[in-house]
Coordinates of C-alpha atoms in Angstrom, one line a residue:
X1 CA -23.0 10.5 29.9
X2 CA -20.9 11.9 32.4
X3 CA -20.9 11.5 36.2
X4 CA -21.6 14.4 38.0
X5 CA -18.8 13.8 39.9
X6 CA -17.1 15.6 37.5
X7 CA -18.5 19.0 37.9
X8 CA -16.6 20.2 41.9
X9 CA -13.5 19.7 39.2
X10 CA -14.2 22.7 37.7
X11 CA -15.8 26.5 38.8
X12 CA -18.2 28.1 36.5
X13 CA -20.5 30.8 36.5
X14 CA -24.5 29.7 37.4
X15 CA -25.1 30.7 33.7
X16 CA -22.0 28.6 32.5
X17 CA -23.1 25.7 34.6
X18 CA -26.1 25.6 33.4
X19 CA -25.1 25.7 29.6
X20 CA -22.8 22.6 30.1
X21 CA -25.4 20.9 32.5
X22 CA -27.6 21.0 29.2
X23 CA -24.5 20.2 26.8
X24 CA -24.2 17.2 28.8
X25 CA -27.8 16.0 28.8
X26 CA -27.6 17.4 24.4
X27 CA -23.9 17.0 23.1
X28 CA -25.9 18.8 20.0
X29 CA -25.5 22.0 22.0
X30 CA -21.7 22.5 21.8
X31 CA -21.9 25.1 19.0
X32 CA -23.1 27.3 21.4
X33 CA -20.4 26.8 24.2
X34 CA -17.1 28.9 23.9
X35 CA -14.7 26.6 22.1
X36 CA -11.9 27.5 24.5
X37 CA -14.4 26.1 27.4
X38 CA -13.0 23.0 29.3
X39 CA -15.7 20.3 29.2
X40 CA -15.3 16.4 29.9
X41 CA -13.4 14.4 27.0
X42 CA -16.4 12.3 26.7
X43 CA -18.7 15.5 25.5
X44 CA -16.4 16.3 23.1
X45 CA -16.3 12.9 21.7
X46 CA -19.6 13.1 20.9
X47 CA -18.8 15.7 18.1
X48 CA -16.6 13.2 16.3
X49 CA -17.2 10.2 13.8
X50 CA -16.3 7.7 16.4
X51 CA -17.4 8.9 20.0
X52 CA -16.1 5.3 21.6
X53 CA -13.4 4.9 20.2
X54 CA -12.4 8.5 20.7
X55 CA -13.3 8.0 25.0
X56 CA -10.8 5.2 24.7
X57 CA -7.8 7.5 23.1
X58 CA -8.4 10.8 24.9
X59 CA -7.9 11.6 28.4
X60 CA -10.4 11.5 30.7
X61 CA -10.5 14.5 32.2
X62 CA -11.9 18.1 31.4
X63 CA -10.2 20.1 28.9
X64 CA -11.0 22.4 25.9
X65 CA -11.2 21.1 22.3
X66 CA -7.8 22.6 21.3
X67 CA -6.1 20.6 24.1
X68 CA -8.0 17.6 22.7
X69 CA -6.9 18.3 19.2
X70 CA -3.6 18.5 19.9
X71 CA -3.2 15.7 22.2
X72 CA -5.2 13.5 19.4
X73 CA -2.8 14.7 16.5
X74 CA 0.1 13.7 19.0
X75 CA -1.2 10.1 19.4
X76 CA -1.8 10.0 15.7
X77 CA 2.0 10.5 15.2
X78 CA 3.0 7.9 17.8
X79 CA 0.7 5.8 16.0
X80 CA 1.9 6.6 12.5
X81 CA 5.7 6.0 13.4
X82 CA 4.2 2.4 14.9
X83 CA 2.7 1.6 11.8
X84 CA 5.6 2.5 9.9
X85 CA 7.8 0.1 12.3
X86 CA 5.4 -2.9 11.3
X87 CA 5.6 -2.4 7.5
X88 CA 9.4 -2.6 7.8
X89 CA 9.4 -5.8 9.8
X90 CA 6.7 -7.2 7.4
X91 CA 9.1 -5.9 4.1
X92 CA 12.5 -6.7 5.9
X93 CA 11.4 -10.2 7.9
X94 CA 9.2 -11.8 5.2
X95 CA 10.1 -10.6 2.3
X96 CA 11.2 -13.9 1.2
X97 CA 8.0 -15.4 1.7
X98 CA 5.7 -13.1 -0.1
X99 CA 4.2 -12.8 -3.2
X100 CA 5.1 -9.4 -5.2
X101 CA 1.5 -8.2 -5.5
X102 CA 2.1 -8.5 -1.3
X103 CA 5.2 -6.9 -1.7
X104 CA 4.0 -4.0 -3.9
X105 CA 1.0 -3.5 -1.4
X106 CA 3.2 -3.3 1.7
X107 CA 5.8 -1.0 0.0
X108 CA 2.5 1.2 -1.3
X109 CA 1.6 1.3 2.1
X110 CA 5.1 2.1 3.6
X111 CA 5.3 5.3 1.4
X112 CA 2.0 6.1 2.1
X113 CA 3.0 6.1 6.1
X114 CA 5.9 7.9 6.0
X115 CA 3.9 10.7 4.2
X116 CA 1.6 10.4 6.9
X117 CA 4.3 11.4 9.5
X118 CA 5.7 14.1 7.6
X119 CA 1.9 15.5 7.0
X120 CA 1.2 15.1 11.0
X121 CA 4.5 16.8 12.2
X122 CA 3.4 19.5 9.5
X123 CA -0.1 19.8 11.2
X124 CA 1.3 19.7 15.1
X125 CA 3.7 22.8 14.1
X126 CA 0.6 24.7 13.2
X127 CA -1.7 23.9 15.8
X128 CA 0.8 23.5 18.6
X129 CA 0.6 27.5 18.2
X130 CA -2.6 28.3 18.1
X131 CA -5.7 28.2 20.3
X132 CA -7.9 29.4 18.3
X133 CA -9.7 29.5 14.8
X134 CA -7.3 30.1 11.9
X135 CA -7.2 32.3 9.3
X136 CA -8.9 30.8 6.2
X137 CA -5.7 29.9 4.2
X138 CA -3.7 28.6 7.5
X139 CA -6.9 25.8 8.2
X140 CA -7.1 25.0 4.5
X141 CA -3.3 23.7 4.5
X142 CA -3.8 21.5 8.1
X143 CA -7.3 20.3 6.8
X144 CA -6.0 19.6 3.5
X145 CA -2.8 17.4 5.5
X146 CA -5.3 15.1 7.8
X147 CA -7.1 14.8 4.9
X148 CA -4.6 13.0 2.9
X149 CA -3.5 11.5 5.8
X150 CA -7.1 9.7 6.0
X151 CA -7.0 9.0 2.2
X152 CA -3.5 7.3 2.5
X153 CA -4.3 5.2 5.1
X154 CA -7.5 4.2 3.0
X155 CA -5.2 3.1 0.2
X156 CA -2.9 1.2 2.2
X157 CA -6.0 -0.8 3.6
X158 CA -7.8 -1.1 -0.2
X159 CA -4.3 -2.3 -1.4
X160 CA -3.9 -5.0 1.4
X161 CA -7.7 -6.1 1.6
X162 CA -7.1 -8.8 -0.7
X163 CA -4.2 -9.9 0.8
X164 CA -4.7 -12.1 3.7
X165 CA -1.9 -13.0 4.9
X166 CA -0.4 -9.9 5.1
X167 CA -3.6 -8.0 5.8
X168 CA -4.7 -9.9 9.0
X169 CA -1.4 -8.8 11.0
X170 CA -2.0 -5.6 10.0
X171 CA -6.4 -4.9 10.4
X172 CA -5.8 -3.6 14.1
X173 CA -3.2 -1.4 13.4
X174 CA -4.8 0.1 10.5
X175 CA -8.5 0.3 12.1
X176 CA -7.3 2.1 14.9
X177 CA -5.2 4.4 13.1
X178 CA -7.8 5.4 10.7
X179 CA -10.4 5.8 13.7
X180 CA -7.7 8.2 15.4
X181 CA -7.0 10.1 12.3
X182 CA -10.9 10.7 11.7
X183 CA -11.0 12.1 15.5
X184 CA -8.0 14.2 15.0
X185 CA -9.5 16.1 11.7
X186 CA -12.8 15.9 13.4
X187 CA -11.1 18.1 16.4
X188 CA -9.0 20.2 14.2
X189 CA -12.7 20.9 11.9
X190 CA -14.4 21.9 15.3
X191 CA -11.9 24.0 16.8
X192 CA -9.5 25.5 13.9
X193 CA -11.4 26.0 11.1
X194 CA -13.3 29.0 10.6
X195 CA -17.2 28.9 10.0
X196 CA -18.5 29.9 6.6
X197 CA -14.8 30.0 5.2
X198 CA -16.0 29.0 1.7
X199 CA -18.3 31.5 1.1
X200 CA -16.4 35.1 -0.2
X201 CA -16.7 33.7 -4.0
X202 CA -14.6 36.0 -6.0
X203 CA -16.8 36.0 -9.2
X204 CA -15.1 35.6 -12.7
X205 CA -11.8 35.9 -12.0
X206 CA -10.0 34.9 -15.5
X207 CA -8.5 35.9 -18.6
X208 CA -4.9 35.4 -17.4
X209 CA -2.5 34.1 -19.7
X210 CA 1.3 32.3 -19.1
X211 CA 4.7 34.3 -19.8
X212 CA 8.0 33.9 -19.0
X213 CA 10.7 35.4 -17.5
X214 CA 13.9 34.6 -18.4
X215 CA 15.6 35.5 -15.2
X216 CA 18.0 33.8 -12.7
X217 CA 19.6 31.2 -14.8
X218 CA 22.2 29.2 -13.6
X219 CA 22.0 26.0 -15.4
X220 CA 24.7 26.0 -19.1
X221 CA 22.7 25.2 -21.7
X222 CA 24.3 24.6 -24.6
X223 CA 24.0 27.4 -27.7
X224 CA 21.8 24.3 -29.4
X225 CA 19.6 23.8 -26.8
X226 CA 19.1 27.6 -26.1
X227 CA 17.8 28.2 -29.6
X228 CA 15.5 25.4 -29.3
X229 CA 14.1 26.6 -26.1
X230 CA 14.1 30.5 -27.7
X231 CA 12.0 28.8 -30.6
X232 CA 9.6 27.2 -28.7
X233 CA 9.0 30.8 -26.8
X234 CA 8.6 32.4 -30.1
X235 CA 6.1 29.9 -31.6
X236 CA 3.4 29.9 -28.7
X237 CA 2.9 33.5 -28.1
X238 CA -0.7 32.5 -28.5
X239 CA 0.1 31.0 -24.9
X240 CA 3.2 32.3 -23.6
X241 CA 1.7 36.0 -24.0
X242 CA 3.1 39.4 -22.4
X243 CA 0.9 40.6 -19.5
X244 CA 1.2 42.2 -16.8
X245 CA 2.4 39.4 -14.7
X246 CA 5.5 37.1 -15.2
X247 CA 6.1 33.3 -14.3
X248 CA 9.3 33.7 -12.8
X249 CA 11.5 31.1 -14.2
X250 CA 14.4 30.1 -11.9
X251 CA 16.2 27.8 -14.3
X252 CA 15.7 26.0 -17.4
X253 CA 16.6 22.5 -18.7
X254 CA 15.5 21.3 -22.4
X255 CA 14.7 17.4 -22.6
X256 CA 15.2 16.2 -26.6
X257 CA 15.6 12.4 -27.9
X258 CA 17.9 13.7 -30.8
X259 CA 20.3 15.1 -28.1
X260 CA 19.8 18.7 -28.9
X261 CA 19.1 19.5 -24.8
X262 CA 20.2 19.1 -21.6
X263 CA 19.1 15.3 -21.3
X264 CA 17.5 13.0 -23.3
X265 CA 14.9 11.6 -20.6
X266 CA 12.5 13.4 -18.4
X267 CA 13.4 11.6 -15.1
X268 CA 17.7 13.1 -15.5
X269 CA 16.0 16.4 -15.9
X270 CA 13.7 15.7 -12.9
X271 CA 17.0 14.9 -11.0
X272 CA 18.6 17.8 -11.8
X273 CA 15.7 19.9 -10.1
X274 CA 16.8 21.2 -6.8
X275 CA 15.4 20.1 -3.6
X276 CA 12.7 21.4 -1.5
X277 CA 12.3 24.8 -4.0
X278 CA 9.9 27.6 -2.3
X279 CA 7.5 29.6 -4.3
X280 CA 9.5 33.0 -4.4
X281 CA 12.7 31.6 -5.9
X282 CA 10.4 30.5 -9.2
X283 CA 10.1 27.7 -11.3
X284 CA 12.5 25.0 -12.4
X285 CA 11.1 24.9 -16.3
X286 CA 11.5 21.6 -18.0
X287 CA 10.8 21.8 -21.8
X288 CA 9.9 18.3 -23.2
X289 CA 10.4 18.7 -27.2
X290 CA 8.4 16.4 -29.7
X291 CA 8.6 12.9 -28.9
X292 CA 7.3 9.5 -27.0
X293 CA 8.8 9.1 -24.4
X294 CA 8.4 5.8 -23.2
X295 CA 9.1 6.3 -19.3
X296 CA 7.7 5.8 -15.9
X297 CA 8.1 9.3 -14.3
X298 CA 7.8 10.2 -10.6
X299 CA 8.2 13.8 -9.0
X300 CA 9.2 13.3 -5.4
X301 CA 8.0 15.6 -2.6
X302 CA 11.1 17.3 -2.9
X303 CA 11.0 18.8 -6.1
X304 CA 8.9 21.1 -5.3
X305 CA 7.6 23.9 -8.0
X306 CA 8.5 22.0 -11.1
X307 CA 7.3 23.2 -14.7
X308 CA 7.0 20.9 -17.7
X309 CA 6.0 22.3 -21.0
X310 CA 5.8 20.3 -24.0
X311 CA 5.0 20.9 -27.2
X312 CA 1.4 20.1 -27.2
X313 CA -1.0 17.7 -27.2
X314 CA -0.5 14.5 -29.3
X315 CA 3.3 15.8 -29.4
X316 CA 4.8 15.4 -26.4
X317 CA 3.8 12.4 -25.1
X318 CA 4.7 10.5 -22.1
X319 CA 3.4 6.7 -21.9
X320 CA 3.2 3.2 -20.2
X321 CA 1.4 0.4 -20.0
X322 CA 1.6 -1.0 -16.2
X323 CA -1.7 -2.4 -15.1
X324 CA -3.4 -4.2 -12.5
X325 CA -3.9 -7.2 -14.8
X326 CA -0.3 -7.5 -15.3
X327 CA 0.7 -7.7 -11.5
X328 CA 0.5 -4.0 -10.5
X329 CA -1.2 -2.3 -7.5
X330 CA -3.5 0.3 -8.6
X331 CA -1.5 3.0 -6.5
X332 CA 1.6 1.8 -8.3
X333 CA 0.7 1.5 -12.2
X334 CA 0.5 5.3 -13.2
X335 CA 3.0 6.2 -16.2
X336 CA 3.3 9.5 -14.3
X337 CA 3.1 10.1 -10.6
X338 CA 3.3 13.7 -8.3
X339 CA 4.0 14.2 -4.9
X340 CA 5.9 17.4 -5.1
X341 CA 4.0 20.9 -4.0
X342 CA 3.7 23.2 -6.9
X343 CA 3.7 21.6 -10.0
X344 CA 2.6 22.6 -13.1
X345 CA 2.2 20.8 -16.6
X346 CA 1.5 22.9 -20.0
X347 CA 1.1 20.9 -23.2
X348 CA 1.7 17.4 -22.8
X349 CA 0.1 14.2 -23.3
X350 CA 0.2 11.4 -20.3
X351 CA -0.8 7.7 -21.8
X352 CA -1.3 4.2 -20.3
X353 CA -1.5 1.9 -23.2
X354 CA -2.6 -1.1 -20.9
X355 CA -5.7 -0.9 -22.6
X356 CA -9.4 -2.0 -21.3
X357 CA -8.8 -5.9 -21.0
X358 CA -6.2 -5.2 -18.2
X359 CA -8.4 -3.3 -15.8
X360 CA -7.1 -0.7 -13.5
X361 CA -4.0 1.3 -15.5
X362 CA -3.5 4.7 -14.1
X363 CA -2.1 7.7 -16.5
X364 CA -1.5 10.1 -14.0
X365 CA -1.7 9.5 -10.2
X366 CA -1.3 13.3 -8.6
X367 CA -0.8 13.5 -4.9
X368 CA 0.5 17.1 -5.5
X369 CA -0.7 20.0 -3.3
X370 CA -1.7 23.5 -5.3
X371 CA -0.6 21.5 -8.9
X372 CA -2.1 22.5 -12.0
X373 CA -2.4 20.8 -15.4
X374 CA -3.3 23.3 -18.3
X375 CA -3.7 22.3 -21.8
X376 CA -2.9 18.5 -21.5
X377 CA -4.2 15.1 -22.3
X378 CA -5.1 12.1 -20.4
X379 CA -5.3 8.8 -22.1
X380 CA -6.6 5.7 -20.8
X381 CA -9.4 3.2 -20.1
X382 CA -10.2 2.4 -16.5
X383 CA -9.0 4.6 -13.8
X384 CA -7.4 6.9 -16.0
X385 CA -6.7 10.1 -14.1
X386 CA -5.9 9.4 -9.9
X387 CA -6.4 12.6 -8.1
X388 CA -5.3 10.7 -5.1
X389 CA -4.9 13.6 -2.1
X390 CA -4.3 17.1 -2.1
X391 CA -5.7 20.4 -3.7
X392 CA -5.7 20.4 -7.4
X393 CA -6.7 22.5 -10.7
X394 CA -7.4 21.2 -14.3
X395 CA -7.9 23.3 -17.2
X396 CA -8.6 23.1 -20.9
X397 CA -7.7 19.8 -20.2
X398 CA -8.7 16.4 -22.3
X399 CA -9.5 13.1 -20.2
X400 CA -10.3 10.1 -22.0
X401 CA -11.4 6.7 -20.2
X402 CA -14.0 3.7 -19.5
X403 CA -14.5 2.7 -16.0
X404 CA -13.9 5.3 -13.3
X405 CA -11.5 7.0 -15.2
X406 CA -11.8 10.5 -13.0
X407 CA -11.6 8.7 -9.6
X408 CA -9.8 9.7 -6.1
X409 CA -9.9 12.1 -2.7
X410 CA -8.2 15.1 -3.7
X411 CA -10.0 18.8 -3.5
X412 CA -10.2 19.4 -7.1
X413 CA -11.6 21.7 -9.8
X414 CA -11.8 20.4 -13.9
X415 CA -12.4 23.6 -15.2
X416 CA -13.3 24.0 -19.3
X417 CA -12.2 20.7 -19.7
X418 CA -13.4 18.1 -22.3
X419 CA -14.4 14.5 -20.6
X420 CA -14.1 11.8 -23.4
X421 CA -16.2 8.2 -22.3
X422 CA -14.7 6.0 -24.6
X423 CA -15.7 1.9 -25.5
X424 CA -15.0 -0.3 -22.6
X425 CA -15.0 -3.8 -22.9
X426 CA -18.7 -5.2 -23.8
X427 CA -20.8 -5.7 -21.1
X428 CA -19.4 -2.9 -19.3
X429 CA -20.4 0.3 -18.5
X430 CA -19.1 3.7 -18.6
X431 CA -18.9 5.9 -15.4
X432 CA -16.7 9.3 -15.3
X433 CA -16.2 10.0 -11.8
X434 CA -15.7 7.3 -8.7
X435 CA -15.0 9.9 -6.0
X436 CA -13.6 8.3 -2.5
X437 CA -14.3 10.6 0.4
X438 CA -14.4 8.4 3.5
X439 CA -14.8 11.3 6.5
X440 CA -17.4 13.7 6.4
X441 CA -14.7 16.3 8.1
X442 CA -12.5 15.8 4.6
X443 CA -12.4 19.0 2.5
X444 CA -12.3 16.8 -0.6
X445 CA -14.2 16.3 -3.5
X446 CA -14.6 16.4 -7.4
X447 CA -16.0 19.7 -8.9
X448 CA -16.7 19.8 -12.4
X449 CA -17.3 22.6 -13.7
X450 CA -17.9 24.4 -17.7
X451 CA -16.6 21.0 -18.9
X452 CA -17.9 19.0 -22.5
X453 CA -19.0 15.5 -21.5
X454 CA -19.2 14.0 -25.1
X455 CA -18.4 10.2 -26.3
X456 CA -15.1 10.1 -27.8
X457 CA -15.1 8.5 -31.2
X458 CA -14.8 4.8 -30.1
X459 CA -18.0 5.3 -28.4
X460 CA -19.8 6.9 -30.9
X461 CA -19.3 4.3 -33.3
X462 CA -19.1 1.3 -30.5
X463 CA -21.2 -2.1 -32.4
X464 CA -22.5 -2.6 -29.0
X465 CA -24.4 -0.7 -26.5
X466 CA -22.7 0.8 -23.7
X467 CA -24.5 2.4 -20.7
X468 CA -22.4 6.1 -19.5
X469 CA -23.2 7.1 -16.0
X470 CA -21.9 10.4 -14.3
X471 CA -20.6 8.6 -11.3
X472 CA -20.5 6.3 -8.9
X473 CA -19.6 6.3 -5.2
X474 CA -16.5 4.4 -4.4
X475 CA -16.3 5.4 -0.7
X476 CA -19.2 6.5 1.5
X477 CA -18.8 9.8 1.6
X478 CA -18.4 10.5 -1.8
X479 CA -18.8 13.7 -3.3
X480 CA -18.7 15.2 -7.1
X481 CA -20.6 18.3 -8.5
X482 CA -20.8 18.6 -12.4
X483 CA -22.0 22.3 -12.6
X484 CA -22.5 24.6 -15.6
X485 CA -21.0 22.4 -18.3
X486 CA -22.6 20.9 -21.5
X487 CA -23.8 17.0 -21.0
X488 CA -24.5 15.3 -24.7
X489 CA -27.4 12.8 -24.7
X490 CA -25.3 9.5 -24.3
X491 CA -25.6 9.7 -20.6
X492 CA -28.3 7.7 -18.9
X493 CA -31.3 9.2 -18.1
X494 CA -30.4 8.4 -13.9
X495 CA -27.3 10.0 -14.2
X496 CA -25.2 8.2 -11.8
X497 CA -25.0 4.9 -10.5
X498 CA -25.0 3.1 -7.3
X499 CA -21.7 1.1 -6.2
X500 CA -23.6 -1.7 -4.4
X501 CA -26.7 -2.0 -3.2
X502 CA -27.4 0.8 -1.0
X503 CA -24.2 1.8 -0.1
X504 CA -23.7 5.4 0.3
X505 CA -26.5 6.5 -0.8
X506 CA -27.6 8.7 2.2
X507 CA -24.2 9.7 3.2
X508 CA -22.4 10.7 -0.6
X509 CA -23.1 14.5 -2.1
X510 CA -24.1 14.5 -5.6
X511 CA -24.9 17.4 -7.2
X512 CA -25.6 19.3 -10.6
X513 CA -26.2 22.9 -11.3
X514 CA -27.2 24.7 -14.3
X515 CA -26.1 22.1 -16.7
X516 CA -26.3 22.5 -20.6
X517 CA -27.1 19.6 -23.5
X518 CA -29.6 17.1 -24.0
X519 CA -27.8 14.9 -21.1
X520 CA -28.2 17.5 -18.8
X521 CA -32.4 16.9 -18.1
X522 CA -32.1 16.0 -14.3
X523 CA -36.1 15.2 -14.4
X524 CA -35.5 11.5 -14.5
X525 CA -32.6 11.5 -12.3
X526 CA -32.0 8.9 -9.2
X527 CA -33.8 9.5 -6.0
X528 CA -31.2 8.8 -3.5
X529 CA -31.3 10.6 0.1
X530 CA -27.6 12.4 -1.1
X531 CA -28.7 13.8 -4.8
X532 CA -29.4 17.1 -5.1
X533 CA -30.4 19.6 -7.9
X534 CA -28.9 22.8 -6.4
X535 CA -28.9 26.7 -6.9
X536 CA -26.5 29.1 -7.2
X537 CA -25.7 29.6 -3.3
X538 CA -24.7 25.9 -2.8
X539 CA -22.9 25.5 -6.2
X540 CA -21.0 28.8 -5.2
X541 CA -18.8 26.2 -2.5
X542 CA -17.5 24.5 -5.0
X543 CA -15.6 27.3 -7.7
X544 CA -12.3 27.5 -7.7
X545 CA -12.0 30.0 -5.2
X546 CA -14.1 28.6 -2.3
X547 CA -13.4 24.9 -2.7
X548 CA -9.8 24.7 -3.2
X549 CA -9.0 28.4 -2.6
X550 CA -7.6 28.5 -6.0
X551 CA -7.2 32.8 -5.6
X552 CA -4.6 32.1 -3.0
X553 CA -2.1 30.1 -5.3
X554 CA -2.8 30.1 -9.3
X555 CA -2.6 33.8 -9.9
X556 CA 1.1 33.0 -9.2
X557 CA 0.7 30.2 -12.1
X558 CA -1.1 32.8 -14.7
X559 CA -3.1 29.7 -16.0
X560 CA -6.2 31.4 -16.8
X561 CA -9.5 30.2 -14.6
X562 CA -12.5 31.6 -13.2
X563 CA -12.8 32.1 -9.6
X564 CA -16.6 32.0 -9.1
X565 CA -19.7 30.8 -11.3
X566 CA -19.6 31.8 -15.0

């Protein structure tokens, strides 16, 4: 509690004085005080997840939430830069004495710390100009970045946990950084995020179709490549239909293994894409013809607004086999990674063929904000699809896997997808989701709407019994919703599986709404405090329009979607 010596520092009307006095006695009343009101920093810290740490970092004076929030984000930026320096020193000074797993884990942390510096700089640029509640779209942008910063920090810590020689040197900086980022997110949420911003659902925004305007083409294409491209457009009129709206295509290149296109590898085509495009310029389209592409593809954060179209599921296949079992980190095992904003993929299969005995082996890791996968397939076993961070949308996709095969801490909606648990190792259970939300203020979670959950052929014909669950809580505030979908009978009546004892059972948020099928009966579901059978009002918060504010960015892609409840 703040000392009474603080009172003479500011002048209040008698009513406001009594309000502040009451607030100091009961910090929960802070919601009743205008956000611009100066309060002791100790009082404002009580509304964060880490009050003691907050009080040790923020200046001991009276200020409003905006001034303290800006200070916290500035300190977070300094902390990120300090961590990056420590990681660089470790990599440069100790590389020769480190094991390969330690080097990879440090490199993951270095990459994530550099992202955090970019995200914090961008966030500071937004809140530095405002001492008021932001418009919903701007607030969601910054909350997404600050949520991703915490996710990146947690991913770094997870990768170092088993590496004692490295982890001991970094445990305090990592812990302090996590606490500070959490304080920054809490203060931003309190000051800048509009209350109830996710409750304006637009129902039944759907029936949109892709079509392309081949305009402003600047890259030269051979006549043969042009013929290939024109052929695919003509063949795919069921997908690329004419309509009222058009997807603007800035440039087009063709990838074909037979040499008929501009490139024979996907990575070469990505290299040719411009850096830091903006949405209004249109997409750089990479058309990938039929073939099996044995490549590890990475779309860096500079390659914004790429559109990749293949010849169809199981026709255009991108494949690899990196795994934790073979010495890779989970974060670096993916066949395909996305870090760029505005990425769209259509008609492609992404594989990791390491197999169930190799442990974590990711087909796709996605950190691309405002990214879309439409009519794609994700094919692996444990940890198939790593929806790591940012805002994502998946429509009419097929997802195959065993343990935790949709996981991560993005704000993500799966709509009209097919989810196929497959046969794991004998003795293993299948868990479809493992959501990784670590902080109550993160705007993240997995929303699965109007999807079909059925057993893959190898699981359906398995010679041994397998227990199958909708998910388990990877992190403390894990959040997953299944709604308006079909769940087949092979899902256990309890529905959900504990991670370890009672960990997260009261802090998680797991919910089901209006599902159908023999596995959708909720009468014998878990009785955890964090599990809920919800109604339409709560379910609406996890729709495309509300949960990922899809109406602000999906129309440009022309990918079909339903904004509200179906």
